[in-house]
């Protein structure tokens, strides 16, 4: 008996049977910390994308930042009687008046379904020019504009907010006095309440050419002109319909409710030339 066979027989050791098919050893993957780290990073990024709440479109518009500026810039391309005269660039105050800046942004981009494009400036006053806004626009959020305007008024501390180059959305008609109060009877008692006045729809805006403290009672400052004041000044120089509100005939006609006086008043200070926003939007960096 062979020596090795005798040894196995002595210790009762039986050699393992040979496999029918060759066995290929499977080596474990190398312990690569870099690869593992990459896989973890990719998984974390995917999880973040899946769990992140989609951004609010209106907030996204308000926070569109030009890479060269701290705040987003809006632009208005202007024509007078069909002739292009230049571009006005406006920096918007998204930090102090976020809702007002967002409203202006959505109206220059058309995100609201309508825009300032092809709409006209309707009034030229000694200290500002006024855009007519969008009659077709309707929103239930104008209270937010008024709240921001009230906040500005409290922070004013006697200083003029509507200084030269300011851009303001109108929350009240600047040509009319502030709402008054009236005495009414309620449940057998007399009470003083504020009169209800139909105000603008939050789309009309003004660009101030000279400091205009009178606008502080009606305008929410949402930005300032950083380029193109020469274009604004050119608009301001256009001849307008004469304001005859100081005429005694007009005063009497308005007092007796003559509709012709109301129609005439709407035409005061309107430009004889057609001033149109031909294009508008946000400047992307």
PDB file of C-alpha atoms in Angstrom:
ATOM      1  CA  UNK A   1       0.000   0.000   0.000  1.00  0.00           C
ATOM      2  CA  UNK A   2       1.219   3.387  -0.883  1.00  0.00           C
ATOM      3  CA  UNK A   3       2.528   5.491   1.976  1.00  0.00           C
ATOM      4  CA  UNK A   4      -0.065   8.232   1.555  1.00  0.00           C
ATOM      5  CA  UNK A   5      -2.873   5.651   1.357  1.00  0.00           C
ATOM      6  CA  UNK A   6      -1.708   3.994   4.557  1.00  0.00           C
ATOM      7  CA  UNK A   7      -1.643   7.421   6.292  1.00  0.00           C
ATOM      8  CA  UNK A   8      -5.235   8.187   5.244  1.00  0.00           C
ATOM      9  CA  UNK A   9      -6.408   4.715   6.271  1.00  0.00           C
ATOM     10  CA  UNK A  10      -4.717   5.031   9.648  1.00  0.00           C
ATOM     11  CA  UNK A  11      -6.473   8.293  10.547  1.00  0.00           C
ATOM     12  CA  UNK A  12      -9.737   7.395   8.746  1.00  0.00           C
ATOM     13  CA  UNK A  13      -9.413  10.358   6.395  1.00  0.00           C
ATOM     14  CA  UNK A  14     -11.247  10.146   3.094  1.00  0.00           C
ATOM     15  CA  UNK A  15     -10.240  12.560   0.351  1.00  0.00           C
ATOM     16  CA  UNK A  16     -13.099  14.820  -0.861  1.00  0.00           C
ATOM     17  CA  UNK A  17     -14.712  13.789  -4.153  1.00  0.00           C
ATOM     18  CA  UNK A  18     -13.751  15.641  -7.275  1.00  0.00           C
ATOM     19  CA  UNK A  19     -16.462  18.021  -8.580  1.00  0.00           C
ATOM     20  CA  UNK A  20     -18.194  17.163 -11.817  1.00  0.00           C
ATOM     21  CA  UNK A  21     -17.609  20.701 -13.132  1.00  0.00           C
ATOM     22  CA  UNK A  22     -14.654  22.941 -12.510  1.00  0.00           C
ATOM     23  CA  UNK A  23     -15.302  25.533  -9.851  1.00  0.00           C
ATOM     24  CA  UNK A  24     -14.244  29.075 -10.516  1.00  0.00           C
ATOM     25  CA  UNK A  25     -13.466  31.041  -7.405  1.00  0.00           C
ATOM     26  CA  UNK A  26     -15.331  34.311  -7.094  1.00  0.00           C
ATOM     27  CA  UNK A  27     -13.088  36.963  -5.770  1.00  0.00           C
ATOM     28  CA  UNK A  28     -14.688  39.639  -3.610  1.00  0.00           C
ATOM     29  CA  UNK A  29     -14.638  43.179  -5.033  1.00  0.00           C
ATOM     30  CA  UNK A  30     -11.708  45.284  -3.977  1.00  0.00           C
ATOM     31  CA  UNK A  31     -12.272  47.578  -1.078  1.00  0.00           C
ATOM     32  CA  UNK A  32     -12.169  50.884  -2.969  1.00  0.00           C
ATOM     33  CA  UNK A  33     -13.095  53.789  -0.685  1.00  0.00           C
ATOM     34  CA  UNK A  34     -13.185  56.254  -3.592  1.00  0.00           C
ATOM     35  CA  UNK A  35     -15.687  54.168  -5.541  1.00  0.00           C
ATOM     36  CA  UNK A  36     -17.838  53.677  -2.437  1.00  0.00           C
ATOM     37  CA  UNK A  37     -17.769  57.390  -1.731  1.00  0.00           C
ATOM     38  CA  UNK A  38     -18.893  58.168  -5.287  1.00  0.00           C
ATOM     39  CA  UNK A  39     -21.736  55.692  -5.026  1.00  0.00           C
ATOM     40  CA  UNK A  40     -22.838  57.209  -1.737  1.00  0.00           C
ATOM     41  CA  UNK A  41     -22.702  60.731  -3.174  1.00  0.00           C
ATOM     42  CA  UNK A  42     -24.741  59.731  -6.231  1.00  0.00           C
ATOM     43  CA  UNK A  43     -27.329  57.999  -4.056  1.00  0.00           C
ATOM     44  CA  UNK A  44     -27.563  61.004  -1.738  1.00  0.00           C
ATOM     45  CA  UNK A  45     -28.003  63.382  -4.683  1.00  0.00           C
ATOM     46  CA  UNK A  46     -30.755  61.221  -6.148  1.00  0.00           C
ATOM     47  CA  UNK A  47     -32.517  61.064  -2.787  1.00  0.00           C
ATOM     48  CA  UNK A  48     -32.288  64.856  -2.457  1.00  0.00           C
ATOM     49  CA  UNK A  49     -33.821  65.349  -5.910  1.00  0.00           C
ATOM     50  CA  UNK A  50     -36.669  62.986  -5.107  1.00  0.00           C
ATOM     51  CA  UNK A  51     -37.502  64.550  -1.745  1.00  0.00           C
ATOM     52  CA  UNK A  52     -37.046  68.246  -2.601  1.00  0.00           C
ATOM     53  CA  UNK A  53     -40.302  70.209  -2.888  1.00  0.00           C
ATOM     54  CA  UNK A  54     -40.770  71.808  -6.348  1.00  0.00           C
ATOM     55  CA  UNK A  55     -40.107  75.577  -6.208  1.00  0.00           C
ATOM     56  CA  UNK A  56     -42.916  78.131  -6.334  1.00  0.00           C
ATOM     57  CA  UNK A  57     -42.940  79.582  -9.902  1.00  0.00           C
ATOM     58  CA  UNK A  58     -43.736  83.114  -8.702  1.00  0.00           C
ATOM     59  CA  UNK A  59     -40.927  82.981  -6.149  1.00  0.00           C
ATOM     60  CA  UNK A  60     -38.587  81.660  -8.807  1.00  0.00           C
ATOM     61  CA  UNK A  61     -39.379  84.633 -11.023  1.00  0.00           C
ATOM     62  CA  UNK A  62     -38.762  87.091  -8.197  1.00  0.00           C
ATOM     63  CA  UNK A  63     -35.435  85.446  -7.379  1.00  0.00           C
ATOM     64  CA  UNK A  64     -34.058  85.327 -10.933  1.00  0.00           C
ATOM     65  CA  UNK A  65     -30.705  86.984 -10.297  1.00  0.00           C
ATOM     66  CA  UNK A  66     -28.501  88.573 -12.924  1.00  0.00           C
ATOM     67  CA  UNK A  67     -24.962  87.295 -12.278  1.00  0.00           C
ATOM     68  CA  UNK A  68     -23.629  90.847 -12.411  1.00  0.00           C
ATOM     69  CA  UNK A  69     -26.125  92.295  -9.919  1.00  0.00           C
ATOM     70  CA  UNK A  70     -27.341  91.615  -6.418  1.00  0.00           C
ATOM     71  CA  UNK A  71     -30.987  91.990  -7.493  1.00  0.00           C
ATOM     72  CA  UNK A  72     -32.808  90.900 -10.661  1.00  0.00           C
ATOM     73  CA  UNK A  73     -33.102  93.434 -13.462  1.00  0.00           C
ATOM     74  CA  UNK A  74     -36.183  94.027 -15.593  1.00  0.00           C
ATOM     75  CA  UNK A  75     -36.126  95.796 -18.944  1.00  0.00           C
ATOM     76  CA  UNK A  76     -38.653  97.838 -20.928  1.00  0.00           C
ATOM     77  CA  UNK A  77     -38.034  98.611 -24.610  1.00  0.00           C
ATOM     78  CA  UNK A  78     -39.826 101.842 -25.540  1.00  0.00           C
ATOM     79  CA  UNK A  79     -41.118 103.328 -28.780  1.00  0.00           C
ATOM     80  CA  UNK A  80     -42.667 106.752 -29.405  1.00  0.00           C
ATOM     81  CA  UNK A  81     -45.069 106.881 -32.337  1.00  0.00           C
ATOM     82  CA  UNK A  82     -43.593 103.627 -33.612  1.00  0.00           C
ATOM     83  CA  UNK A  83     -39.960 104.762 -33.409  1.00  0.00           C
ATOM     84  CA  UNK A  84     -37.692 102.804 -30.998  1.00  0.00           C
ATOM     85  CA  UNK A  85     -36.094 105.212 -28.532  1.00  0.00           C
ATOM     86  CA  UNK A  86     -34.196 102.914 -26.161  1.00  0.00           C
ATOM     87  CA  UNK A  87     -34.318 100.560 -23.213  1.00  0.00           C
ATOM     88  CA  UNK A  88     -35.062 101.204 -19.531  1.00  0.00           C
ATOM     89  CA  UNK A  89     -33.409  98.799 -17.062  1.00  0.00           C
ATOM     90  CA  UNK A  90     -34.897  98.520 -13.576  1.00  0.00           C
ATOM     91  CA  UNK A  91     -33.367  96.802 -10.550  1.00  0.00           C
ATOM     92  CA  UNK A  92     -36.075  95.176  -8.403  1.00  0.00           C
ATOM     93  CA  UNK A  93     -36.026  95.124  -4.589  1.00  0.00           C
ATOM     94  CA  UNK A  94     -36.790  91.440  -4.027  1.00  0.00           C
ATOM     95  CA  UNK A  95     -35.592  91.524  -0.413  1.00  0.00           C
ATOM     96  CA  UNK A  96     -37.622  94.430   1.001  1.00  0.00           C
ATOM     97  CA  UNK A  97     -40.754  94.156  -1.181  1.00  0.00           C
ATOM     98  CA  UNK A  98     -40.794  90.516  -2.360  1.00  0.00           C
ATOM     99  CA  UNK A  99     -44.432  90.463  -3.423  1.00  0.00           C
ATOM    100  CA  UNK A 100     -44.269  93.800  -5.248  1.00  0.00           C
ATOM    101  CA  UNK A 101     -41.078  92.758  -7.048  1.00  0.00           C
ATOM    102  CA  UNK A 102     -42.644  89.402  -7.960  1.00  0.00           C
ATOM    103  CA  UNK A 103     -45.760  91.136  -9.330  1.00  0.00           C
ATOM    104  CA  UNK A 104     -43.640  93.401 -11.547  1.00  0.00           C
ATOM    105  CA  UNK A 105     -41.514  90.426 -12.636  1.00  0.00           C
ATOM    106  CA  UNK A 106     -44.470  88.294 -13.691  1.00  0.00           C
ATOM    107  CA  UNK A 107     -45.924  91.201 -15.670  1.00  0.00           C
ATOM    108  CA  UNK A 108     -42.730  91.865 -17.634  1.00  0.00           C
ATOM    109  CA  UNK A 109     -42.179  88.159 -18.352  1.00  0.00           C
ATOM    110  CA  UNK A 110     -45.792  87.282 -19.109  1.00  0.00           C
ATOM    111  CA  UNK A 111     -45.829  84.584 -16.427  1.00  0.00           C
ATOM    112  CA  UNK A 112     -49.236  85.859 -15.310  1.00  0.00           C
ATOM    113  CA  UNK A 113     -50.699  85.165 -18.766  1.00  0.00           C
ATOM    114  CA  UNK A 114     -50.547  88.861 -19.676  1.00  0.00           C
ATOM    115  CA  UNK A 115     -47.681  91.350 -19.836  1.00  0.00           C
ATOM    116  CA  UNK A 116     -46.765  95.010 -20.292  1.00  0.00           C
ATOM    117  CA  UNK A 117     -45.777  94.279 -23.896  1.00  0.00           C
ATOM    118  CA  UNK A 118     -47.629  96.541 -26.382  1.00  0.00           C
ATOM    119  CA  UNK A 119     -49.200  98.519 -23.531  1.00  0.00           C
ATOM    120  CA  UNK A 120     -48.927 102.314 -23.286  1.00  0.00           C
ATOM    121  CA  UNK A 121     -47.901 105.083 -20.930  1.00  0.00           C
ATOM    122  CA  UNK A 122     -51.081 107.073 -20.337  1.00  0.00           C
ATOM    123  CA  UNK A 123     -50.113 110.036 -18.193  1.00  0.00           C
ATOM    124  CA  UNK A 124     -47.179 112.443 -17.981  1.00  0.00           C
ATOM    125  CA  UNK A 125     -46.967 114.527 -14.831  1.00  0.00           C
ATOM    126  CA  UNK A 126     -44.339 117.126 -13.850  1.00  0.00           C
ATOM    127  CA  UNK A 127     -42.587 114.635 -11.524  1.00  0.00           C
ATOM    128  CA  UNK A 128     -43.336 111.218 -13.037  1.00  0.00           C
ATOM    129  CA  UNK A 129     -44.600 109.247 -16.030  1.00  0.00           C
ATOM    130  CA  UNK A 130     -47.390 106.711 -15.562  1.00  0.00           C
ATOM    131  CA  UNK A 131     -48.015 103.422 -17.361  1.00  0.00           C
ATOM    132  CA  UNK A 132     -51.641 102.397 -17.811  1.00  0.00           C
ATOM    133  CA  UNK A 133     -51.173  98.822 -16.614  1.00  0.00           C
ATOM    134  CA  UNK A 134     -53.420  95.950 -17.679  1.00  0.00           C
ATOM    135  CA  UNK A 135     -57.181  96.359 -17.478  1.00  0.00           C
ATOM    136  CA  UNK A 136     -57.723  92.638 -18.089  1.00  0.00           C
ATOM    137  CA  UNK A 137     -55.566  91.590 -15.126  1.00  0.00           C
ATOM    138  CA  UNK A 138     -57.310  90.309 -12.013  1.00  0.00           C
ATOM    139  CA  UNK A 139     -55.762  89.067  -8.784  1.00  0.00           C
ATOM    140  CA  UNK A 140     -56.964  88.242  -5.304  1.00  0.00           C
ATOM    141  CA  UNK A 141     -53.559  89.065  -3.805  1.00  0.00           C
ATOM    142  CA  UNK A 142     -53.576  92.863  -3.989  1.00  0.00           C
ATOM    143  CA  UNK A 143     -53.860  92.932  -0.195  1.00  0.00           C
ATOM    144  CA  UNK A 144     -50.211  91.804  -0.090  1.00  0.00           C
ATOM    145  CA  UNK A 145     -49.211  94.878  -2.118  1.00  0.00           C
ATOM    146  CA  UNK A 146     -51.118  97.128   0.259  1.00  0.00           C
ATOM    147  CA  UNK A 147     -49.486  95.441   3.274  1.00  0.00           C
ATOM    148  CA  UNK A 148     -46.009  96.076   1.847  1.00  0.00           C
ATOM    149  CA  UNK A 149     -46.978  99.678   1.066  1.00  0.00           C
ATOM    150  CA  UNK A 150     -48.193 100.188   4.652  1.00  0.00           C
ATOM    151  CA  UNK A 151     -44.914  98.731   5.914  1.00  0.00           C
ATOM    152  CA  UNK A 152     -42.953 101.174   3.737  1.00  0.00           C
ATOM    153  CA  UNK A 153     -45.064 104.035   5.060  1.00  0.00           C
ATOM    154  CA  UNK A 154     -44.272 103.102   8.668  1.00  0.00           C
ATOM    155  CA  UNK A 155     -40.550 102.903   7.899  1.00  0.00           C
ATOM    156  CA  UNK A 156     -40.559 106.217   6.036  1.00  0.00           C
ATOM    157  CA  UNK A 157     -39.807 108.413   9.081  1.00  0.00           C
ATOM    158  CA  UNK A 158     -40.732 111.596   7.230  1.00  0.00           C
ATOM    159  CA  UNK A 159     -38.409 110.989   4.268  1.00  0.00           C
ATOM    160  CA  UNK A 160     -39.557 110.765   0.660  1.00  0.00           C
ATOM    161  CA  UNK A 161     -39.622 107.207  -0.701  1.00  0.00           C
ATOM    162  CA  UNK A 162     -40.532 108.074  -4.286  1.00  0.00           C
ATOM    163  CA  UNK A 163     -37.291 109.819  -5.175  1.00  0.00           C
ATOM    164  CA  UNK A 164     -35.984 110.362  -8.708  1.00  0.00           C
ATOM    165  CA  UNK A 165     -35.463 107.079 -10.636  1.00  0.00           C
ATOM    166  CA  UNK A 166     -37.845 105.151  -8.358  1.00  0.00           C
ATOM    167  CA  UNK A 167     -40.320 102.713  -9.907  1.00  0.00           C
ATOM    168  CA  UNK A 168     -43.593 102.259  -8.006  1.00  0.00           C
ATOM    169  CA  UNK A 169     -46.677 100.092  -8.429  1.00  0.00           C
ATOM    170  CA  UNK A 170     -49.810 102.120  -7.705  1.00  0.00           C
ATOM    171  CA  UNK A 171     -52.018 100.802  -4.916  1.00  0.00           C
ATOM    172  CA  UNK A 172     -54.197 103.947  -5.016  1.00  0.00           C
ATOM    173  CA  UNK A 173     -55.098 106.513  -7.657  1.00  0.00           C
ATOM    174  CA  UNK A 174     -52.583 109.355  -7.096  1.00  0.00           C
ATOM    175  CA  UNK A 175     -54.936 111.885  -8.696  1.00  0.00           C
ATOM    176  CA  UNK A 176     -57.565 111.322  -6.011  1.00  0.00           C
ATOM    177  CA  UNK A 177     -57.439 112.186  -2.298  1.00  0.00           C
ATOM    178  CA  UNK A 178     -57.002 109.396   0.269  1.00  0.00           C
ATOM    179  CA  UNK A 179     -60.192 107.613   1.340  1.00  0.00           C
ATOM    180  CA  UNK A 180     -62.148 109.579   3.898  1.00  0.00           C
ATOM    181  CA  UNK A 181     -64.375 108.452   6.741  1.00  0.00           C
ATOM    182  CA  UNK A 182     -68.126 108.548   7.054  1.00  0.00           C
ATOM    183  CA  UNK A 183     -70.656 108.240   9.857  1.00  0.00           C
ATOM    184  CA  UNK A 184     -72.974 105.234   9.695  1.00  0.00           C
ATOM    185  CA  UNK A 185     -75.575 103.723  12.012  1.00  0.00           C
ATOM    186  CA  UNK A 186     -75.009 100.143  13.116  1.00  0.00           C
ATOM    187  CA  UNK A 187     -77.225  98.332  15.611  1.00  0.00           C
ATOM    188  CA  UNK A 188     -78.587 101.603  16.904  1.00  0.00           C
ATOM    189  CA  UNK A 189     -75.126 103.177  17.293  1.00  0.00           C
ATOM    190  CA  UNK A 190     -73.232 105.704  15.200  1.00  0.00           C
ATOM    191  CA  UNK A 191     -69.817 104.565  13.973  1.00  0.00           C
ATOM    192  CA  UNK A 192     -67.078 106.091  11.828  1.00  0.00           C
ATOM    193  CA  UNK A 193     -65.877 103.835   8.992  1.00  0.00           C
ATOM    194  CA  UNK A 194     -63.495 104.266   6.076  1.00  0.00           C
ATOM    195  CA  UNK A 195     -65.097 104.947   2.722  1.00  0.00           C
ATOM    196  CA  UNK A 196     -64.753 102.196   0.144  1.00  0.00           C
ATOM    197  CA  UNK A 197     -62.768 103.355  -2.872  1.00  0.00           C
ATOM    198  CA  UNK A 198     -62.142 101.312  -6.008  1.00  0.00           C
ATOM    199  CA  UNK A 199     -58.373 101.420  -6.449  1.00  0.00           C
ATOM    200  CA  UNK A 200     -55.997 100.266  -9.185  1.00  0.00           C
ATOM    201  CA  UNK A 201     -55.637  96.537  -9.874  1.00  0.00           C
ATOM    202  CA  UNK A 202     -51.940  96.403  -8.982  1.00  0.00           C
ATOM    203  CA  UNK A 203     -50.551  96.654 -12.529  1.00  0.00           C
ATOM    204  CA  UNK A 204     -50.242 100.416 -13.102  1.00  0.00           C
ATOM    205  CA  UNK A 205     -46.791 101.793 -12.334  1.00  0.00           C
ATOM    206  CA  UNK A 206     -44.916 105.070 -12.406  1.00  0.00           C
ATOM    207  CA  UNK A 207     -41.302 106.016 -13.064  1.00  0.00           C
ATOM    208  CA  UNK A 208     -40.292 109.051 -11.019  1.00  0.00           C
ATOM    209  CA  UNK A 209     -38.351 111.824 -12.771  1.00  0.00           C
ATOM    210  CA  UNK A 210     -38.092 114.127  -9.729  1.00  0.00           C
ATOM    211  CA  UNK A 211     -38.602 113.513  -6.020  1.00  0.00           C
ATOM    212  CA  UNK A 212     -42.361 113.057  -5.574  1.00  0.00           C
ATOM    213  CA  UNK A 213     -43.469 112.885  -1.928  1.00  0.00           C
ATOM    214  CA  UNK A 214     -47.088 113.065  -3.148  1.00  0.00           C
ATOM    215  CA  UNK A 215     -46.661 109.539  -4.548  1.00  0.00           C
ATOM    216  CA  UNK A 216     -45.827 108.135  -1.114  1.00  0.00           C
ATOM    217  CA  UNK A 217     -49.590 108.096  -0.431  1.00  0.00           C
ATOM    218  CA  UNK A 218     -50.299 105.869  -3.422  1.00  0.00           C
ATOM    219  CA  UNK A 219     -47.179 104.090  -4.711  1.00  0.00           C
ATOM    220  CA  UNK A 220     -45.286 100.999  -3.511  1.00  0.00           C
ATOM    221  CA  UNK A 221     -41.618 101.426  -4.478  1.00  0.00           C
ATOM    222  CA  UNK A 222     -40.488  98.146  -6.080  1.00  0.00           C
ATOM    223  CA  UNK A 223     -37.241  99.178  -7.768  1.00  0.00           C
ATOM    224  CA  UNK A 224     -35.063 101.856  -9.316  1.00  0.00           C
ATOM    225  CA  UNK A 225     -33.889 102.737 -12.818  1.00  0.00           C
ATOM    226  CA  UNK A 226     -30.210 101.839 -13.266  1.00  0.00           C
ATOM    227  CA  UNK A 227     -29.988 102.507 -17.016  1.00  0.00           C
ATOM    228  CA  UNK A 228     -32.111 104.439 -19.482  1.00  0.00           C
ATOM    229  CA  UNK A 229     -33.193 107.537 -17.553  1.00  0.00           C
ATOM    230  CA  UNK A 230     -32.551 109.439 -20.785  1.00  0.00           C
ATOM    231  CA  UNK A 231     -35.405 107.405 -22.290  1.00  0.00           C
ATOM    232  CA  UNK A 232     -37.645 108.291 -19.325  1.00  0.00           C
ATOM    233  CA  UNK A 233     -36.761 111.984 -19.705  1.00  0.00           C
ATOM    234  CA  UNK A 234     -37.632 111.796 -23.387  1.00  0.00           C
ATOM    235  CA  UNK A 235     -41.073 110.465 -22.458  1.00  0.00           C
ATOM    236  CA  UNK A 236     -41.465 113.227 -19.873  1.00  0.00           C
ATOM    237  CA  UNK A 237     -40.849 115.897 -22.538  1.00  0.00           C
ATOM    238  CA  UNK A 238     -43.810 114.832 -24.702  1.00  0.00           C
ATOM    239  CA  UNK A 239     -46.632 117.381 -24.922  1.00  0.00           C
ATOM    240  CA  UNK A 240     -49.809 116.439 -23.076  1.00  0.00           C
ATOM    241  CA  UNK A 241     -53.488 117.336 -22.860  1.00  0.00           C
ATOM    242  CA  UNK A 242     -53.853 120.389 -20.638  1.00  0.00           C
ATOM    243  CA  UNK A 243     -55.103 119.817 -17.113  1.00  0.00           C
ATOM    244  CA  UNK A 244     -58.159 122.080 -16.650  1.00  0.00           C
ATOM    245  CA  UNK A 245     -59.135 120.769 -13.233  1.00  0.00           C
ATOM    246  CA  UNK A 246     -58.640 124.252 -11.770  1.00  0.00           C
ATOM    247  CA  UNK A 247     -61.212 125.753 -14.146  1.00  0.00           C
ATOM    248  CA  UNK A 248     -64.390 126.970 -12.467  1.00  0.00           C
ATOM    249  CA  UNK A 249     -66.469 125.558 -15.334  1.00  0.00           C
ATOM    250  CA  UNK A 250     -64.930 122.133 -14.803  1.00  0.00           C
ATOM    251  CA  UNK A 251     -65.460 122.294 -11.037  1.00  0.00           C
ATOM    252  CA  UNK A 252     -69.151 123.145 -11.455  1.00  0.00           C
ATOM    253  CA  UNK A 253     -69.642 120.436 -14.099  1.00  0.00           C
ATOM    254  CA  UNK A 254     -68.066 117.825 -11.865  1.00  0.00           C
ATOM    255  CA  UNK A 255     -70.053 119.009  -8.860  1.00  0.00           C
ATOM    256  CA  UNK A 256     -73.382 118.556 -10.639  1.00  0.00           C
ATOM    257  CA  UNK A 257     -72.325 115.156 -11.974  1.00  0.00           C
ATOM    258  CA  UNK A 258     -71.870 116.117 -15.615  1.00  0.00           C
ATOM    259  CA  UNK A 259     -70.436 113.001 -17.332  1.00  0.00           C
ATOM    260  CA  UNK A 260     -68.522 115.179 -19.766  1.00  0.00           C
ATOM    261  CA  UNK A 261     -66.423 116.419 -16.860  1.00  0.00           C
ATOM    262  CA  UNK A 262     -65.557 112.839 -15.891  1.00  0.00           C
ATOM    263  CA  UNK A 263     -64.510 112.010 -19.461  1.00  0.00           C
ATOM    264  CA  UNK A 264     -62.479 115.210 -19.726  1.00  0.00           C
ATOM    265  CA  UNK A 265     -60.709 114.483 -16.434  1.00  0.00           C
ATOM    266  CA  UNK A 266     -59.551 111.102 -17.712  1.00  0.00           C
ATOM    267  CA  UNK A 267     -57.850 112.840 -20.603  1.00  0.00           C
ATOM    268  CA  UNK A 268     -55.904 115.376 -18.541  1.00  0.00           C
ATOM    269  CA  UNK A 269     -52.094 114.980 -18.847  1.00  0.00           C
ATOM    270  CA  UNK A 270     -52.358 112.273 -21.524  1.00  0.00           C
ATOM    271  CA  UNK A 271     -49.489 112.360 -24.035  1.00  0.00           C
ATOM    272  CA  UNK A 272     -50.282 113.426 -27.592  1.00  0.00           C
ATOM    273  CA  UNK A 273     -47.737 110.850 -28.806  1.00  0.00           C
ATOM    274  CA  UNK A 274     -48.215 107.101 -28.425  1.00  0.00           C
ATOM    275  CA  UNK A 275     -45.629 105.756 -25.947  1.00  0.00           C
ATOM    276  CA  UNK A 276     -45.543 101.939 -26.008  1.00  0.00           C
ATOM    277  CA  UNK A 277     -43.582  99.150 -24.317  1.00  0.00           C
ATOM    278  CA  UNK A 278     -42.596  97.118 -27.398  1.00  0.00           C
ATOM    279  CA  UNK A 279     -40.807  94.387 -25.454  1.00  0.00           C
ATOM    280  CA  UNK A 280     -40.081  93.576 -21.819  1.00  0.00           C
ATOM    281  CA  UNK A 281     -38.702  90.869 -19.570  1.00  0.00           C
ATOM    282  CA  UNK A 282     -35.967  89.955 -17.086  1.00  0.00           C
ATOM    283  CA  UNK A 283     -32.280  90.210 -17.950  1.00  0.00           C
ATOM    284  CA  UNK A 284     -30.637  86.837 -17.500  1.00  0.00           C
ATOM    285  CA  UNK A 285     -26.969  86.722 -16.504  1.00  0.00           C
TER     286      UNK A 285
END
